PDB file of C-alpha atoms and ligand atoms in Angstrom:
ATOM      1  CA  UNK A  17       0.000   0.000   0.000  1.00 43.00           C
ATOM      2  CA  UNK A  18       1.259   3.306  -0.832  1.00 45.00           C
ATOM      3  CA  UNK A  19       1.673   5.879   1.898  1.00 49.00           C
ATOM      4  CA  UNK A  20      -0.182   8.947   0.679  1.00 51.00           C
ATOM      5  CA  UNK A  21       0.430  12.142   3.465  1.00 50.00           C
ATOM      6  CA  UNK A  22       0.110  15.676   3.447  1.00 50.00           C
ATOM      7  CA  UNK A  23       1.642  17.329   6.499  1.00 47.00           C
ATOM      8  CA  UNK A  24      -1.214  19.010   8.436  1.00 46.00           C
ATOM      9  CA  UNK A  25       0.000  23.107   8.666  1.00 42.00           C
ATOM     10  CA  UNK A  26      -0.840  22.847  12.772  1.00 43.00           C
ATOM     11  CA  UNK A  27       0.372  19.277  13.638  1.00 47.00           C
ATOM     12  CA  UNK A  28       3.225  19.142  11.658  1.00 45.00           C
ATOM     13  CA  UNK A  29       4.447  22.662  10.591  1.00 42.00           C
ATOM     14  CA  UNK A  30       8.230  22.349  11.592  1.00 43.00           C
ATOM     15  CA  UNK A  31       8.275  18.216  10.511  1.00 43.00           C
ATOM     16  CA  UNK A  32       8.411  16.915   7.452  1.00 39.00           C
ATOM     17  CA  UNK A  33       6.688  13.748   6.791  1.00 41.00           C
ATOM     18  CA  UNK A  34       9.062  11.060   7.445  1.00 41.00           C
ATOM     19  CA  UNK A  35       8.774  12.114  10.989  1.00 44.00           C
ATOM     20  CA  UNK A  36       4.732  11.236  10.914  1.00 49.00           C
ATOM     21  CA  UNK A  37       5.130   8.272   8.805  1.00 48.00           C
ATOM     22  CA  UNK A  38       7.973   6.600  11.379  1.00 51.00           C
ATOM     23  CA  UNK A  39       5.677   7.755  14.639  1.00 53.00           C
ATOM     24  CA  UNK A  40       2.296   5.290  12.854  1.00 54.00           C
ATOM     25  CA  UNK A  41       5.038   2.252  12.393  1.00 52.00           C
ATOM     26  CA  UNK A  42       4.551   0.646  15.375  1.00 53.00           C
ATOM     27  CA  UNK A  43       0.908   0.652  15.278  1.00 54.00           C
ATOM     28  CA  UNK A  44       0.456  -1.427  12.138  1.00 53.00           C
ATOM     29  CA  UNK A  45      -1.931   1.214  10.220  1.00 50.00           C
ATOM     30  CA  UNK A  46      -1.414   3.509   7.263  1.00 46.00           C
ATOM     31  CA  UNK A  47      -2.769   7.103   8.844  1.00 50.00           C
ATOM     32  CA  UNK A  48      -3.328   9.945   6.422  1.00 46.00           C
ATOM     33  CA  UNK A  49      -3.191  12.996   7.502  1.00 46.00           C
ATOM     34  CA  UNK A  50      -4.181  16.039   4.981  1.00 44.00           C
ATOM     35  CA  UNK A  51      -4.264  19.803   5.809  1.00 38.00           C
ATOM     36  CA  UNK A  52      -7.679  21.116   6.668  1.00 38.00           C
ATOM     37  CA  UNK A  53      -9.351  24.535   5.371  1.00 37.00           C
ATOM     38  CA  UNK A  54      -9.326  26.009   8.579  1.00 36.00           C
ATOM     39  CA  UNK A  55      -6.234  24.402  10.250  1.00 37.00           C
ATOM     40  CA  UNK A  56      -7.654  23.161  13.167  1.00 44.00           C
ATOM     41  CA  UNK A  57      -8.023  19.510  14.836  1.00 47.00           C
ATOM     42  CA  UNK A  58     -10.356  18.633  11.220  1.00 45.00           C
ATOM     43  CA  UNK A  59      -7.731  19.042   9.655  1.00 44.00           C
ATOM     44  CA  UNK A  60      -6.649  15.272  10.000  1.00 44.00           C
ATOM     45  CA  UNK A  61      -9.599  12.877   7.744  1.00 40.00           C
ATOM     46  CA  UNK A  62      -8.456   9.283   8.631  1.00 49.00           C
ATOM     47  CA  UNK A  63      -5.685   8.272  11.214  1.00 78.00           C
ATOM     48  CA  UNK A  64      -7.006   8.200  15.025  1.00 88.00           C
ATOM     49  CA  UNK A  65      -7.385  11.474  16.962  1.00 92.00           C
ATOM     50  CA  UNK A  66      -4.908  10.306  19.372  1.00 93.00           C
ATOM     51  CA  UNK A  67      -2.583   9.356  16.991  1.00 91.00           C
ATOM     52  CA  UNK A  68      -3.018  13.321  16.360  1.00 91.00           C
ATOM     53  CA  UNK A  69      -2.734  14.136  20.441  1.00 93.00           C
ATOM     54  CA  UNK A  70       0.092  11.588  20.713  1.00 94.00           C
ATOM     55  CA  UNK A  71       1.855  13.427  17.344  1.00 92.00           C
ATOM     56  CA  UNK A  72       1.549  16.888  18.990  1.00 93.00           C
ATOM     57  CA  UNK A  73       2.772  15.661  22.548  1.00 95.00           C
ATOM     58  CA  UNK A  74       6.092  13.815  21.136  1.00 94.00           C
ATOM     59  CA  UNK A  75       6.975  17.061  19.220  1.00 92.00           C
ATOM     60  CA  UNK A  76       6.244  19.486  22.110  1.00 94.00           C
ATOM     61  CA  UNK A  77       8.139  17.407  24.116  1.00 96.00           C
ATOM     62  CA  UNK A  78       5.578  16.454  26.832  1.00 97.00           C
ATOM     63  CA  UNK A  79       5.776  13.244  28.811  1.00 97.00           C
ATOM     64  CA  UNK A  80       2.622  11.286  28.589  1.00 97.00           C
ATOM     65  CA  UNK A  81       3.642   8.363  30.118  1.00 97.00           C
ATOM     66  CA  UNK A  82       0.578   6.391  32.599  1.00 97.00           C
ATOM     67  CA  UNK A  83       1.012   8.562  35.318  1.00 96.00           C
ATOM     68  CA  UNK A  84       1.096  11.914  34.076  1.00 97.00           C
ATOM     69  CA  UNK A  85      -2.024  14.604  33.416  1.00 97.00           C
ATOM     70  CA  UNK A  86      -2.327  15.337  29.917  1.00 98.00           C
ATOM     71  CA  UNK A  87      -5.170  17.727  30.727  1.00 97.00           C
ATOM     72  CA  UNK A  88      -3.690  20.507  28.466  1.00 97.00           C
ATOM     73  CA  UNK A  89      -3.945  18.155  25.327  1.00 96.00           C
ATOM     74  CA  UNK A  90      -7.449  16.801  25.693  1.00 96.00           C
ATOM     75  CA  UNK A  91     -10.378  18.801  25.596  1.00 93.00           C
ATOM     76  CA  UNK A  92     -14.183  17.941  26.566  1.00 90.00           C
ATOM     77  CA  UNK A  93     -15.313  17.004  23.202  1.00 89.00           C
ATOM     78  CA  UNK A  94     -11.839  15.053  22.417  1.00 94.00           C
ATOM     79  CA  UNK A  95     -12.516  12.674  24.650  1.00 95.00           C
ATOM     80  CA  UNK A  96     -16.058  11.694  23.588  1.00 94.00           C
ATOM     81  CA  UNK A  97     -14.381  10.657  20.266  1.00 94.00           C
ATOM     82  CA  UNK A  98     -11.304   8.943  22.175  1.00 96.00           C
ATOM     83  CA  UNK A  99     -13.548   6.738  24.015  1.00 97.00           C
ATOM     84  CA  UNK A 100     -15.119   5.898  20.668  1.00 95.00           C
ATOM     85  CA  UNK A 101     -11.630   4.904  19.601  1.00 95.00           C
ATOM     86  CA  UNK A 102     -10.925   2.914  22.552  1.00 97.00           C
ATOM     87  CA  UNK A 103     -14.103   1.002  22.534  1.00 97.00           C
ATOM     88  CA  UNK A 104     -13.442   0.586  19.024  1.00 96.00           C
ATOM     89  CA  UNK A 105      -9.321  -1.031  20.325  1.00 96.00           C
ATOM     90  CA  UNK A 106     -10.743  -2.567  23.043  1.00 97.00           C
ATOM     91  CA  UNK A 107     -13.401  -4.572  20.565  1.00 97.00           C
ATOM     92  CA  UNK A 108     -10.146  -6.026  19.084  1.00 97.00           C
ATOM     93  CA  UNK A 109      -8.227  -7.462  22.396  1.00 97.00           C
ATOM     94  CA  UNK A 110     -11.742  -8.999  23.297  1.00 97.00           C
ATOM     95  CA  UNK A 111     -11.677 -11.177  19.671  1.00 97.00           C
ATOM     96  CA  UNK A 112      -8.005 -11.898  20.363  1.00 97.00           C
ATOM     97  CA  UNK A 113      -8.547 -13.428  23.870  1.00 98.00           C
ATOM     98  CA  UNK A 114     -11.138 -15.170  21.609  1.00 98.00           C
ATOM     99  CA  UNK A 115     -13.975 -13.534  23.326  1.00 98.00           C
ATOM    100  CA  UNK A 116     -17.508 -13.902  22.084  1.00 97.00           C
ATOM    101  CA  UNK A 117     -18.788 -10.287  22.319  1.00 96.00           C
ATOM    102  CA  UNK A 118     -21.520 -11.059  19.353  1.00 95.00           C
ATOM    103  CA  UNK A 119     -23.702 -13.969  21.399  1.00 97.00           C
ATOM    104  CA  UNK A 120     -22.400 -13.597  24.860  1.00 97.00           C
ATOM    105  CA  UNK A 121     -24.784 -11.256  26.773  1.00 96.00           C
ATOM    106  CA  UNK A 122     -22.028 -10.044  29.217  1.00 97.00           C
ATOM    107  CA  UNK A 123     -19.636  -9.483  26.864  1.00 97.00           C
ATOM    108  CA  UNK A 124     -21.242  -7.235  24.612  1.00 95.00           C
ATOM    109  CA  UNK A 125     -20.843  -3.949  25.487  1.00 96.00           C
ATOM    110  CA  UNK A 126     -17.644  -4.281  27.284  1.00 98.00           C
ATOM    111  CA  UNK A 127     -15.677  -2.528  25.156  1.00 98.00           C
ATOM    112  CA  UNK A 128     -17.193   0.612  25.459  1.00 98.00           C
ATOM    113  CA  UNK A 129     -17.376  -0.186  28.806  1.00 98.00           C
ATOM    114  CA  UNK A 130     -13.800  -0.482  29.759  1.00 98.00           C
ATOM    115  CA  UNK A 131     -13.479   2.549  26.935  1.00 98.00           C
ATOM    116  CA  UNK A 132     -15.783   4.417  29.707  1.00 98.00           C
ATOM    117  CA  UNK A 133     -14.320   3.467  32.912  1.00 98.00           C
ATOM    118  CA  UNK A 134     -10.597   4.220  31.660  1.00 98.00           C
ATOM    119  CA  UNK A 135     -11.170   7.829  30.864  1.00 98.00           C
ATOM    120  CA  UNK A 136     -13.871   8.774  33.186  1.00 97.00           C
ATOM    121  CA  UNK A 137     -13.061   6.929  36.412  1.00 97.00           C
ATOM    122  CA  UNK A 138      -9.565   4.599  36.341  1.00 97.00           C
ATOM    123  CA  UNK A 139      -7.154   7.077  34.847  1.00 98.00           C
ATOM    124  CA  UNK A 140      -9.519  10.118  35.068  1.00 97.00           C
ATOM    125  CA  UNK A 141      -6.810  12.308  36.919  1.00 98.00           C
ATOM    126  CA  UNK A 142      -4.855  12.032  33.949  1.00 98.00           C
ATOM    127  CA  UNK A 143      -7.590  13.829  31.333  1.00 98.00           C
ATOM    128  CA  UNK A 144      -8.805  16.042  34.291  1.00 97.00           C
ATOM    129  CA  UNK A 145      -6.870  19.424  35.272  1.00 96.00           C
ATOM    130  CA  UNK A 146      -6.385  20.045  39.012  1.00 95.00           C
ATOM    131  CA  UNK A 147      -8.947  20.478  41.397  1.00 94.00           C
ATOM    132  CA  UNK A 148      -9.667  23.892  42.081  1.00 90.00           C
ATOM    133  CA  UNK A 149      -8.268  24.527  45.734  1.00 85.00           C
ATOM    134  CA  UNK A 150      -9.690  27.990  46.647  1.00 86.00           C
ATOM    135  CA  UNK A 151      -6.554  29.420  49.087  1.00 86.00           C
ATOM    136  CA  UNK A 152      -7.510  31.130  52.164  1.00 87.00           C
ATOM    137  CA  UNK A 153      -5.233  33.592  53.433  1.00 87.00           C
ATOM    138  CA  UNK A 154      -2.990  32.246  56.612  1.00 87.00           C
ATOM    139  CA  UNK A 155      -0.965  35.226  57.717  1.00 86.00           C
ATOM    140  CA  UNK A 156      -2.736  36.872  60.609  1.00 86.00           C
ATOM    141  CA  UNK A 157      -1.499  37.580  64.106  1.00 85.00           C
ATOM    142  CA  UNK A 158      -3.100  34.253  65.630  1.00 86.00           C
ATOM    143  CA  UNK A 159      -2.472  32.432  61.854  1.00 88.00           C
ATOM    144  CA  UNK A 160      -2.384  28.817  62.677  1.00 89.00           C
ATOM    145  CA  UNK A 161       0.985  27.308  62.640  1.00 88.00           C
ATOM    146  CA  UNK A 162       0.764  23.538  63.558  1.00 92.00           C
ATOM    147  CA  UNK A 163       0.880  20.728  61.782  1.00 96.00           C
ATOM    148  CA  UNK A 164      -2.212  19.146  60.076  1.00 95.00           C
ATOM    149  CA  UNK A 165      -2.576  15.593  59.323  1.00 97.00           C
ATOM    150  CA  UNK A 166      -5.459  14.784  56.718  1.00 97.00           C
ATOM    151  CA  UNK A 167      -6.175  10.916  55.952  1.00 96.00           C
ATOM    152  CA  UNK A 168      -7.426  10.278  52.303  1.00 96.00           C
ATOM    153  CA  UNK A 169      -8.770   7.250  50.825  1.00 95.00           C
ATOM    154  CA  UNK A 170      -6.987   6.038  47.672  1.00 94.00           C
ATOM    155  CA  UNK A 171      -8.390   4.556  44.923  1.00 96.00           C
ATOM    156  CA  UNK A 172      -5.556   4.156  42.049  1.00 97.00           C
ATOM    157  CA  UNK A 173      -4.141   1.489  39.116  1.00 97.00           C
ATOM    158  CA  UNK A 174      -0.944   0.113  38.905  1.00 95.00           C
ATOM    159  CA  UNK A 175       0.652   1.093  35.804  1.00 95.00           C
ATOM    160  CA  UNK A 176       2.575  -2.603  34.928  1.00 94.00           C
ATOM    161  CA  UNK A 177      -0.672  -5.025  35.105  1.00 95.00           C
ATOM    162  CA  UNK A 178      -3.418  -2.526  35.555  1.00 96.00           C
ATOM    163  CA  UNK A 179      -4.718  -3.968  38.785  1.00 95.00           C
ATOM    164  CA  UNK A 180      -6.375  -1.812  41.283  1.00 96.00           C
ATOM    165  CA  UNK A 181      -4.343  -0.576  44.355  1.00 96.00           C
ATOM    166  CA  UNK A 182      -6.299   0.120  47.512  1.00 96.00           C
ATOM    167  CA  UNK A 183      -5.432   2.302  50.303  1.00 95.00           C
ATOM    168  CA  UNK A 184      -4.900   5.368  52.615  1.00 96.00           C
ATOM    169  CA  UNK A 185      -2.731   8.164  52.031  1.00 97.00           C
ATOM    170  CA  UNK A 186      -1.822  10.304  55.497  1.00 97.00           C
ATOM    171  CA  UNK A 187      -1.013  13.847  53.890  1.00 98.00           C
ATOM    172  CA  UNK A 188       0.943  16.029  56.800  1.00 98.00           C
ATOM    173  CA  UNK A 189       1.596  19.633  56.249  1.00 97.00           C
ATOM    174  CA  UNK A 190       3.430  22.798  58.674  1.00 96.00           C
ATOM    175  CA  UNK A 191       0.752  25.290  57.213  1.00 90.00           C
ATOM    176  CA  UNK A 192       2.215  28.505  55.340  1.00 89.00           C
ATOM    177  CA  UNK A 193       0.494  31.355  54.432  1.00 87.00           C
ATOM    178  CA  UNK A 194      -2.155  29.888  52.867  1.00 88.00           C
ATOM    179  CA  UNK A 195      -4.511  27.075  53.683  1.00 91.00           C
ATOM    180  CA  UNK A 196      -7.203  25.248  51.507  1.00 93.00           C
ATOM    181  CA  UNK A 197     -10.619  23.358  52.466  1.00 92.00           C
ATOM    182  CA  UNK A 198      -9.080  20.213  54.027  1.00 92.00           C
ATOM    183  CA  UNK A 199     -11.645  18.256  51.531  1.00 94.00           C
ATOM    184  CA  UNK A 200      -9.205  19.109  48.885  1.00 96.00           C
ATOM    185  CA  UNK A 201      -6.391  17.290  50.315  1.00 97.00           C
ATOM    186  CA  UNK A 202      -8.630  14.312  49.263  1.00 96.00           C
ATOM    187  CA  UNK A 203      -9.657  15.747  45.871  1.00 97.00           C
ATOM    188  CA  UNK A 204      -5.815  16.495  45.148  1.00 97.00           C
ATOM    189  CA  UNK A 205      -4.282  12.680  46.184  1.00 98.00           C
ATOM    190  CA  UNK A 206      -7.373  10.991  44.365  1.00 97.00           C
ATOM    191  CA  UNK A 207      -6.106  13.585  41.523  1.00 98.00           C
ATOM    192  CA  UNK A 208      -2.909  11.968  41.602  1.00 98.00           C
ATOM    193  CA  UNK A 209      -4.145   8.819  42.336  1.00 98.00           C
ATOM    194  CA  UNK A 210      -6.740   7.818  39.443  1.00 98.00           C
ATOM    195  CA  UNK A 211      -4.269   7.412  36.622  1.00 97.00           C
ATOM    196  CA  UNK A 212      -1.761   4.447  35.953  1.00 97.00           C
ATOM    197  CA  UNK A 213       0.482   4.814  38.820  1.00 95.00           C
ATOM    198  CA  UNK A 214       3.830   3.239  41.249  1.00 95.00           C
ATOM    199  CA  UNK A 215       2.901   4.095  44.567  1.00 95.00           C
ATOM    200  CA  UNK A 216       6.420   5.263  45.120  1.00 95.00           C
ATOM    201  CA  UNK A 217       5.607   7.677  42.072  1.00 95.00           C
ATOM    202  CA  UNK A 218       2.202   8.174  43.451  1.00 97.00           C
ATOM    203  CA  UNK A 219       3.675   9.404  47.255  1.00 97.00           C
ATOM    204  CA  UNK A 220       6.166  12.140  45.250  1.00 97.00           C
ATOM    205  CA  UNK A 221       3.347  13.132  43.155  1.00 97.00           C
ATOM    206  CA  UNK A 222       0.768  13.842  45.831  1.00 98.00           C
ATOM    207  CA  UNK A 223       3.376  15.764  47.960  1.00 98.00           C
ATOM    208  CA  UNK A 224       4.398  17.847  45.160  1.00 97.00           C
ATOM    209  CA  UNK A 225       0.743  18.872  44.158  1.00 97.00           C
ATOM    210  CA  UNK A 226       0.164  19.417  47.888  1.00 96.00           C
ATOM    211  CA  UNK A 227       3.318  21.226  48.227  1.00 96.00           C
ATOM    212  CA  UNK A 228       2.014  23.717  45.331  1.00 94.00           C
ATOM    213  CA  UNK A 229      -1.345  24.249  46.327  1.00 94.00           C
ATOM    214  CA  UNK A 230      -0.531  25.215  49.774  1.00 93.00           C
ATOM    215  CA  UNK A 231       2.713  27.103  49.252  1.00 92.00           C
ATOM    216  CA  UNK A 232       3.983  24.707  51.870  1.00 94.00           C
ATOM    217  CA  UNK A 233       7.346  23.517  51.817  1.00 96.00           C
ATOM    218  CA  UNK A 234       7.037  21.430  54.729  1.00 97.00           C
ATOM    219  CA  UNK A 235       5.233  18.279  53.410  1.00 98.00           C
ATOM    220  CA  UNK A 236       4.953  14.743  54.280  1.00 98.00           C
ATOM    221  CA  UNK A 237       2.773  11.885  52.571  1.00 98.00           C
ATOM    222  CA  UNK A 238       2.759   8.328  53.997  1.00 98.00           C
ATOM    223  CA  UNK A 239       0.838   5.955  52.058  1.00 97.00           C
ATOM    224  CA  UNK A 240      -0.285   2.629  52.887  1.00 96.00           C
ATOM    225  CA  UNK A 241      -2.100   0.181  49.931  1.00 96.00           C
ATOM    226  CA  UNK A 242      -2.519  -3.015  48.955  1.00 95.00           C
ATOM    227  CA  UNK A 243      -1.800  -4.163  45.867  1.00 94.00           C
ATOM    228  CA  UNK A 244      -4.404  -5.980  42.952  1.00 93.00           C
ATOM    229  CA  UNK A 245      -0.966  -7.167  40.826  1.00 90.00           C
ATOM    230  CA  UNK A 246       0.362  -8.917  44.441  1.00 90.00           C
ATOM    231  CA  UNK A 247      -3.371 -10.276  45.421  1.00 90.00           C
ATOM    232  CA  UNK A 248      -4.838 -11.541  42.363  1.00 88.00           C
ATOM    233  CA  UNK A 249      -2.000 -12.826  40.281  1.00 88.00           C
ATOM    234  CA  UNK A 250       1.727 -13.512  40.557  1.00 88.00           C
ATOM    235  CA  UNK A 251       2.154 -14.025  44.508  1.00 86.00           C
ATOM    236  CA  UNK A 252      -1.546 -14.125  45.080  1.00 87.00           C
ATOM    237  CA  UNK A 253      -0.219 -12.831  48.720  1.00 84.00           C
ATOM    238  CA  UNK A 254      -4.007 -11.392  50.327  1.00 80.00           C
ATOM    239  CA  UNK A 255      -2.192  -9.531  52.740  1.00 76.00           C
ATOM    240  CA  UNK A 256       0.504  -7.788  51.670  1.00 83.00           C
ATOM    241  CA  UNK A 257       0.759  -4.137  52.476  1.00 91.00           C
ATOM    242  CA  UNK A 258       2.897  -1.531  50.752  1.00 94.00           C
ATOM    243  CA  UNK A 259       4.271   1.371  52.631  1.00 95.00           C
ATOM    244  CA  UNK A 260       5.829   4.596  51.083  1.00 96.00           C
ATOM    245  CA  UNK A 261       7.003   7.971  52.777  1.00 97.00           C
ATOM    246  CA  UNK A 262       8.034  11.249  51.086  1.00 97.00           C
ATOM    247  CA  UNK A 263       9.145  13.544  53.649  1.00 98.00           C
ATOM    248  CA  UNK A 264      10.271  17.217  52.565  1.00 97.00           C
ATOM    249  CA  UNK A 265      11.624  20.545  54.195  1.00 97.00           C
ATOM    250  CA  UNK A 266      11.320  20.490  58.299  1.00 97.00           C
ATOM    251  CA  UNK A 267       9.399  16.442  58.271  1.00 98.00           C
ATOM    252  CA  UNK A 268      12.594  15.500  56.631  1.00 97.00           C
ATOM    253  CA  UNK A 269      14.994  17.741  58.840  1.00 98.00           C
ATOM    254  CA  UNK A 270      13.669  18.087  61.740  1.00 97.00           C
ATOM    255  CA  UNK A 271      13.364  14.890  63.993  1.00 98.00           C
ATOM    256  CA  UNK A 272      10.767  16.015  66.344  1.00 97.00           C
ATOM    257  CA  UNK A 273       8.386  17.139  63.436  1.00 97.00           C
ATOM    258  CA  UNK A 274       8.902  13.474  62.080  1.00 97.00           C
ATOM    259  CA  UNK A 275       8.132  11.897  65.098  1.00 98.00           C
ATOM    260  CA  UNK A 276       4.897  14.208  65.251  1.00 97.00           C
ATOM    261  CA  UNK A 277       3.059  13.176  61.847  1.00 98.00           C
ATOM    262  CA  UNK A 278       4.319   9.266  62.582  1.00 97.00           C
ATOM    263  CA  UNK A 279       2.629   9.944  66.179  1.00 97.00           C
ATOM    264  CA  UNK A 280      -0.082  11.490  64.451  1.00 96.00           C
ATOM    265  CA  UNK A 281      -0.626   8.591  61.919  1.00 96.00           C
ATOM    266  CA  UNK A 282      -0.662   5.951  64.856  1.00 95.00           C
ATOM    267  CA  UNK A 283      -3.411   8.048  66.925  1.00 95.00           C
ATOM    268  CA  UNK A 284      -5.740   8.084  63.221  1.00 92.00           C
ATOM    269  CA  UNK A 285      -5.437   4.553  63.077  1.00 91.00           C
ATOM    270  CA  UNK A 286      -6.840   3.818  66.472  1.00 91.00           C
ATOM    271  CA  UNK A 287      -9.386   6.098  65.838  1.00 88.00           C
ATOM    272  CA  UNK A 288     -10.173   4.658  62.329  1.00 79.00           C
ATOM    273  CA  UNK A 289      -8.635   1.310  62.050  1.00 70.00           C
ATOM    274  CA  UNK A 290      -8.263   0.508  57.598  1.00 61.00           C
TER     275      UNK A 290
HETATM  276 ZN1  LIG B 312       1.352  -4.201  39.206  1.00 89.05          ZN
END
């Protein structure tokens, strides 16, 4: 088959179309992409849209990898037609595990299903942009200055087998000048937490995200899960439990603070046992 392209004036305007052709090789389709009157995202015909997003993140230079937010790439009305194409990619791993989606009643919709549940719950924090955190101002004379330990429930995916990783994140701050609702400690781990993640990943993530919403330097996030890819497959071990600490600024330097938000973990764990 002959490769017909026409480098698109806003997806490709500084590559030439060797570039596009070599990106499509690995997914074992001819995409043709042609210029469109009014340059924008119609201007690819055939090809997949996120062959299109995945195009414009490589040349900008943007990670994309399971656990990162892509927010800035996908739009509203983007991802109506990327779940089509997913449903329509899922559809062919179901016939390869030799899956009867045409007869059997449970399989039939399944791949828009999973299509679904990917981008609007699983990996959601990746297509989402941040929670808004309104900021309240922290910097009167009796401005509160300890430290506050919030305990979030995490619901997240591993990124290697796609298994579900259940747990609770503790999320310890030294408040700065600002302070936000302390229901958006939750909204910011589950954030981090509902894309394709390593909890080690998933611990720096959440502390850096909390660490920039509060203007707080002094954060700590201990997280305790257990793992789908330990439970259900491989080691099939029911009760492993994973634990992983990030510890910045005075949690990290400061021995007494440490001991504090540890202290603090044990007494929210008596008082709400996981
Ligand atoms: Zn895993």
């Amino acid at each position: 088959m002959t490769k017909e392209f026409t480098p698109d004036a806003v997806f490709h305007s500084d590559t030439d179309t060797k570039f596009a052709a070599e990106e499509y090789k690995p997914l074992g389709k001819e995409v043709y992409i042609k210029a469109g009157e009014d340059m924008s995202d119609k201007g690819y015909q055939e090809g997949t849209l996120a062959g299109v997003i995945r195009m414009r993140m490589k040349r900008e230079g943007k990670r994309f990898w399971a656990g990162d937010n892509i927010s800035d790439y996908v739009t509203d009305s983007h991802k109506a037609k990327l779940i089509d194409e997913t449903a329509l990619a899922f559809e062919t791993v179901l016939d390869s595990l030799l899956i009867d989606r045409e007869n059997d009643p449970n399989s039939k919709g399944t791949a828009k299903r999973l299509a679904k549940m990917y981008f609007n719950e699983v990996m959601a924090g990746r297509y989402e942009s941040a929670p808004d955190a309104t900021a309240f101002p922290n910097d009167s004379a009796d401005r509160y200055e300890g430290m506050l330990v919030v305990r979030s429930e995490l619901r997240s995916m591993c990124s290697h087998h796609h298994q579900p990783v259940t747990g609770v994140a503790y999320i310890g701050i030294i408040a700065a000048n600002k302070l936000i609702g302390l229901s958006k400690y939750t909204r910011i781990a589950q954030w981090c937490a509902r894309r394709g993640t390593l909890q080690e990943e998933l611990c720096n993530d959440i502390a850096r995200e909390i660490s920039r919403a509060t203007d707080s330097e002094n954060v700590a996030v201990y997280i305790q899960a257990t793992h789908g890819c330990c439970e259900n497959r491989g080691i099939m071990a029911h009760s492993s439990l994973t634990q992983t600490t990030v510890l910045k600024g005075a949690f990290k330097l400061d021995q007494g603070v440490k001991k504090e938000f540890f202290d603090n973990i044990k007494l929210q764990q008596d008082f709400a046992p996981r």
